[in-house]
Tab-separated table of C-alpha atoms in Angstrom:
chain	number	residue	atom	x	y	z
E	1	UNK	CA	109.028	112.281	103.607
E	2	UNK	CA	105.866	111.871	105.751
E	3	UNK	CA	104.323	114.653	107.947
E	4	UNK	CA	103.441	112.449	110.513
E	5	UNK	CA	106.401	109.883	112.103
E	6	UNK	CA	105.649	106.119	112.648
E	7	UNK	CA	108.597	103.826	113.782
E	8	UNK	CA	109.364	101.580	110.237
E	9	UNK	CA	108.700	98.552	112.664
E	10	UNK	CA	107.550	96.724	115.359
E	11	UNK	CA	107.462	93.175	116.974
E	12	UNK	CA	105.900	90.985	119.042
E	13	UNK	CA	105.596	87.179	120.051
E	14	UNK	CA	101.327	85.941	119.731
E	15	UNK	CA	99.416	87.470	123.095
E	16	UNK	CA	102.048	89.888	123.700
E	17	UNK	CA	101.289	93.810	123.278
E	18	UNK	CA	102.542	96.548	120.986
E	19	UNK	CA	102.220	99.982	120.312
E	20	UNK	CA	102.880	102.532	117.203
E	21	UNK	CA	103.413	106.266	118.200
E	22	UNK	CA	102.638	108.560	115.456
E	23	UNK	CA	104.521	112.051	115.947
E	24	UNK	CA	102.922	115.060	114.354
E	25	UNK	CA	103.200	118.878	114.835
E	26	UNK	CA	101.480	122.028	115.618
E	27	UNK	CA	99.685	121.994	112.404
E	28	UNK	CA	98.143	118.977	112.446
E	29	UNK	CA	97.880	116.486	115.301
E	30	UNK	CA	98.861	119.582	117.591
E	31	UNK	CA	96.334	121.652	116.309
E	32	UNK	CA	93.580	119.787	117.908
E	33	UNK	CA	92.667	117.732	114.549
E	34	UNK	CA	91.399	114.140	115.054
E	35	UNK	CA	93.913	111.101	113.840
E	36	UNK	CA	92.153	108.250	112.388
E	37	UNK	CA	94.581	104.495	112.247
E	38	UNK	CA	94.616	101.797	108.988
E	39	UNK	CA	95.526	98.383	109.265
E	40	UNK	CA	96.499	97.574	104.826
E	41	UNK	CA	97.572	93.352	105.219
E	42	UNK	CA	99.560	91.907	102.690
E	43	UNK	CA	97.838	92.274	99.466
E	44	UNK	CA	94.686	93.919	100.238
E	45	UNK	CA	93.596	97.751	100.636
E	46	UNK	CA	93.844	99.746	103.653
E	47	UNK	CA	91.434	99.587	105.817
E	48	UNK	CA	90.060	101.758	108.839
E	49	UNK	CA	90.596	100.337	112.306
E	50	UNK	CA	89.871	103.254	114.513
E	51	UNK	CA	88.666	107.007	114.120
E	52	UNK	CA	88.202	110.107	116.142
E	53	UNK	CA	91.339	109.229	118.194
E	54	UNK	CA	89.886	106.210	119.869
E	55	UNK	CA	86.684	104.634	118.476
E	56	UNK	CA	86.598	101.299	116.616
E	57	UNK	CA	84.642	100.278	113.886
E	58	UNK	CA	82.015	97.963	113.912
E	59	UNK	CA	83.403	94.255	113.277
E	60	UNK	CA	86.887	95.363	114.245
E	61	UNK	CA	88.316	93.709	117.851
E	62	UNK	CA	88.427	95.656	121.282
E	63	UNK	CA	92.290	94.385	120.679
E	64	UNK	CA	93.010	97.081	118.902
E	65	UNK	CA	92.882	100.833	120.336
E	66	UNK	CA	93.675	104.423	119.949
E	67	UNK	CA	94.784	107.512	122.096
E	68	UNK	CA	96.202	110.718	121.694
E	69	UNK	CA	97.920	113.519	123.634
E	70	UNK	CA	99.488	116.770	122.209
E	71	UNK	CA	101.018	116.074	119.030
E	72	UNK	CA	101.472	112.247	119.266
E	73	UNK	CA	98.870	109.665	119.063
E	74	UNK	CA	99.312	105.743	119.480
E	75	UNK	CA	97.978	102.420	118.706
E	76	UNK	CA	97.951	99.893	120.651
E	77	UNK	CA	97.383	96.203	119.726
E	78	UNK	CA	96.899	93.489	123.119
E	79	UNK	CA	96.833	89.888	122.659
E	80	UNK	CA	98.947	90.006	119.456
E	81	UNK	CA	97.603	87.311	116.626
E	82	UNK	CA	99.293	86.066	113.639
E	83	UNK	CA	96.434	87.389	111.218
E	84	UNK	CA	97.360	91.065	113.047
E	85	UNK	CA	100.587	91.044	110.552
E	86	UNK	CA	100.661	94.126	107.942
E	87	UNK	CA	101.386	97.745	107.410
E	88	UNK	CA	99.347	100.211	110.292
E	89	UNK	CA	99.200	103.935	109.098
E	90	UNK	CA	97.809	106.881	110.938
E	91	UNK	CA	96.096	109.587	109.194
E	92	UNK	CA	95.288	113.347	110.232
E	93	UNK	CA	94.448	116.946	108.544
E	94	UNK	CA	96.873	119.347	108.657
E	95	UNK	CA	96.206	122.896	107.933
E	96	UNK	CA	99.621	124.408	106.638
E	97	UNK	CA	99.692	126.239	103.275
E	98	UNK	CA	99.524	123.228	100.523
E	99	UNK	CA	98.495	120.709	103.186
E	100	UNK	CA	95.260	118.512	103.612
E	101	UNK	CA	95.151	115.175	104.290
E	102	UNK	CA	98.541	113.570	105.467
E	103	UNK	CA	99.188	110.165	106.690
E	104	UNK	CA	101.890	108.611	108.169
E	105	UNK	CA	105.118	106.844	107.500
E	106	UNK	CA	103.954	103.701	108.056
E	107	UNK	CA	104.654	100.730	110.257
E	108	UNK	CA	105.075	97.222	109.595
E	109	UNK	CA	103.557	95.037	112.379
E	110	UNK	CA	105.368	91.062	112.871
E	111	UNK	CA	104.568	88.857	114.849
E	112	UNK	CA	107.546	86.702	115.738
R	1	UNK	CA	77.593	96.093	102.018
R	2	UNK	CA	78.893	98.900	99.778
R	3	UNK	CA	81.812	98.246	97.652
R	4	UNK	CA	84.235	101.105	95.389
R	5	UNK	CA	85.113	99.747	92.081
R	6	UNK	CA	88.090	101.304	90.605
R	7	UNK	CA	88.826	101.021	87.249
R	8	UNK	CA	91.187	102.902	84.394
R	9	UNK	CA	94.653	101.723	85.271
R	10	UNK	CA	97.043	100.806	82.699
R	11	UNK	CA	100.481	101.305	81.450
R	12	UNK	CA	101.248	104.827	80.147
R	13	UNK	CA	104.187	106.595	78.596
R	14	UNK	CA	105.609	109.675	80.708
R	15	UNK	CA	103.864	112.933	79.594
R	16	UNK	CA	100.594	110.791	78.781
R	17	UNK	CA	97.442	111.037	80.660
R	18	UNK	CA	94.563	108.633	81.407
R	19	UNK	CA	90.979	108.785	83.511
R	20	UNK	CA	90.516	106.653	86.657
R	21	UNK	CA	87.175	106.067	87.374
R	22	UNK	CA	85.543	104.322	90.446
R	23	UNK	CA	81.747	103.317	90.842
R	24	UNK	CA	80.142	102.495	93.925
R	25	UNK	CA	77.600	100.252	94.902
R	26	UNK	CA	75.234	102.676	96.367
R	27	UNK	CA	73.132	105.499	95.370
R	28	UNK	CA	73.787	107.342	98.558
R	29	UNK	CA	77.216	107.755	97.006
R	30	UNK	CA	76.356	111.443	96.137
R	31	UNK	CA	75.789	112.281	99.943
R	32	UNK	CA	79.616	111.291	101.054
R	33	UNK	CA	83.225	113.565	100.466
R	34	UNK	CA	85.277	111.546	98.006
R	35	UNK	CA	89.205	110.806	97.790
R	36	UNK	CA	91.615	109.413	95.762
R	37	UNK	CA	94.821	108.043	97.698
R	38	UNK	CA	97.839	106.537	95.792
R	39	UNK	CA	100.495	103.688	97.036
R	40	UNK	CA	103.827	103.743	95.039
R	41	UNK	CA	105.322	99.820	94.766
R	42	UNK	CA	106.200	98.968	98.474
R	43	UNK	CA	106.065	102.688	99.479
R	44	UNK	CA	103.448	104.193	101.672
R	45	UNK	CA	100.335	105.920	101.644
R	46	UNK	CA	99.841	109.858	99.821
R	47	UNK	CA	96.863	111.289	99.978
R	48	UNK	CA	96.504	113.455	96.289
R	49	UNK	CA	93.313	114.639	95.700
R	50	UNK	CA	89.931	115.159	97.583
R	51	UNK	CA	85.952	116.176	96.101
R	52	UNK	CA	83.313	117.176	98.569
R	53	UNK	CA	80.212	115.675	98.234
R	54	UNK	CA	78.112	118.159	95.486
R	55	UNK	CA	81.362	118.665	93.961
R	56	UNK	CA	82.800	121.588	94.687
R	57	UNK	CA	85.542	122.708	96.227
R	58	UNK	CA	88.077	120.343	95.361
R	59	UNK	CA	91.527	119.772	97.185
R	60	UNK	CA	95.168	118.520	95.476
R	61	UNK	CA	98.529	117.542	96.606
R	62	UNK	CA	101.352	119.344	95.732
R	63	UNK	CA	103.021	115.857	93.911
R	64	UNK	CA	99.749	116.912	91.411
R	65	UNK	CA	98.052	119.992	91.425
R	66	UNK	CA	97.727	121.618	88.434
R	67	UNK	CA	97.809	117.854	86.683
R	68	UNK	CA	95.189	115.978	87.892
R	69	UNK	CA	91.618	117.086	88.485
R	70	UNK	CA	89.025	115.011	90.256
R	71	UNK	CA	85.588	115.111	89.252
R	72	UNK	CA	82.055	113.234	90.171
R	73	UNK	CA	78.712	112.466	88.380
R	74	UNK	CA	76.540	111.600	91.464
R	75	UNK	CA	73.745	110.587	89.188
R	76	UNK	CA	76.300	107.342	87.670
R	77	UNK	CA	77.689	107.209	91.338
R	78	UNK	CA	80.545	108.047	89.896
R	79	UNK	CA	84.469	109.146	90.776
R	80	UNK	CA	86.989	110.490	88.234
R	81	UNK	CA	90.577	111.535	88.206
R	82	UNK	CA	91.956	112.754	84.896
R	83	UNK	CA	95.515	112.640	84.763
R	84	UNK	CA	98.284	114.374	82.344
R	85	UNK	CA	101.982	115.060	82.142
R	86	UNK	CA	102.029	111.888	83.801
R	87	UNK	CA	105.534	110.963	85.359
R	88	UNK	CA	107.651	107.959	86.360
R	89	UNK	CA	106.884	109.209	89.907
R	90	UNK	CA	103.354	108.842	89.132
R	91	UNK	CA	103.312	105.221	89.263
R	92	UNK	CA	101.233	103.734	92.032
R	93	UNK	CA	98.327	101.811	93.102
R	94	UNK	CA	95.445	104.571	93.195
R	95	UNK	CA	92.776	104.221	95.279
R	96	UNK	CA	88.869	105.616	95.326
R	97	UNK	CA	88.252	106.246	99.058
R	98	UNK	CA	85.126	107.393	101.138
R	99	UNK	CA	85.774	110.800	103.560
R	100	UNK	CA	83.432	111.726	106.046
R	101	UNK	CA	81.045	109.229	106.770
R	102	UNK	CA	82.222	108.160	110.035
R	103	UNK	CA	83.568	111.261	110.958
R	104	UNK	CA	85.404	114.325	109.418
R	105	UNK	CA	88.239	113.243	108.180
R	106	UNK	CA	87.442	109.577	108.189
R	107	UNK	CA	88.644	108.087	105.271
R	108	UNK	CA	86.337	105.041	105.869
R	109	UNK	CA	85.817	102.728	102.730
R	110	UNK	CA	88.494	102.092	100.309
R	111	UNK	CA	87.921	100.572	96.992
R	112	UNK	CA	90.531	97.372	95.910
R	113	UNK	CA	92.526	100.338	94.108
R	114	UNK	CA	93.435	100.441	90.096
R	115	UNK	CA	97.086	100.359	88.960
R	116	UNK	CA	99.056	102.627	87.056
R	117	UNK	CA	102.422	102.576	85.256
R	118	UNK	CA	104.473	105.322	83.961
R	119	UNK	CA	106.807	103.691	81.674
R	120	UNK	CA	108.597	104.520	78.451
């Protein structure tokens, strides 16, 4: 069981937008720590698509982007493209007892 | 561009143990927090162990504290994870991954990951 809730899935037709929420608590996204987003397509490693809450990497599109309030954050994908299909996971720290890194549930991204 | 080569994986019986090791591409690899990260078959992501960047201290998961300890040789710009009492549970994709560079926290380059099998 995950620390941090994605929704399992989400859809959308090419050029349309979607968004994942990613639900954590008071000891991690609620505590003020930063939540970082990974975009792992079929058969390849994860791979970081935006950090500190809202900043992109170089090389990756202005489609993509981040935000966060209280203890939810979201990622939001505009103009939805075919090669946008795969697993998105968000990441934070957490600082309960036992705790460190945690990452999401996952969510798989299709585009109809 | 700097790569993480993962390497070690391999089919194990439960209460074995094996050593991951990942190499990077860079010598600047002993300036940069390290991570391994594991993916069970079609499950998610699980952070399990992290190494800061002169080696000390060192952070586990609960799934394998007290099993696995990480370890680095910055002068071979290289990653370790020794592994016993290994477990079915165990089985996963495992991952070398870069913290801290673009941020704290940042888990910013991942290696193509090496695969292991717990299997009697």
């Amino acid at each position: 069981q995950s620390v941090l809730t994605q929704p399992p899935s989400v859809s959308g037709a090419p050029g349309q937008r979607v968004t994942i929420s990613c639900t954590g608590s008071s000891s991690n996204i609620g505590a003020g720590y930063d939540v970082h987003w990974y975009q792992q397509l079929p058969g390849t490693a994860p791979k970081l698509l935006i950090y500190t809450n809202v900043n992109r990497p170089s090389g990756v599109p202005d489609r993509f982007s981040g935000s966060k309030s209280g203890t939810s954050a979201s990622l939001a994908i505009t103009g939805l493209q075919a090669e946008d299909e795969g697993d998105y996971y968000c990441q934070s720290y957490d600082n309960s007892l036992n705790a460190f890194y945690v990452f999401g549930s996952g969510t798989r991204v299709t585009v109809l | 561009e700097v790569q993480l080569v993962e390497s070690g994986g391999a089919l194990v019986q439960p209460g074995g143990s094996l050593r991951l090791t990942c190499v990077a591409s860079t010598s600047a690899f002993g300036n940069h927090e390290m991570n391994w990260v594991r993916q069970a078959p079609g499950k998610g992501l699980e952070w399990i162990s992290y190494i800061s960047s002169g080696g000390t201290p060192t952070f586990y998961g609960d799934s394998v504290k007290g099993r696995f300890t990480i370890s680095r040789d910055n002068a071979r710009n290289s990653l370790y994870l020794e592994m016993h009492v290994l477990r079915a549970e165990d089985t996963a994709l495992y991952y070398c991954v870069r913290g801290g560079a673009a941020g704290p926290d940042v888990l910013d380059l991942w290696g193509q990951g090496t695969m292991v099998i717990v299997s009697s």
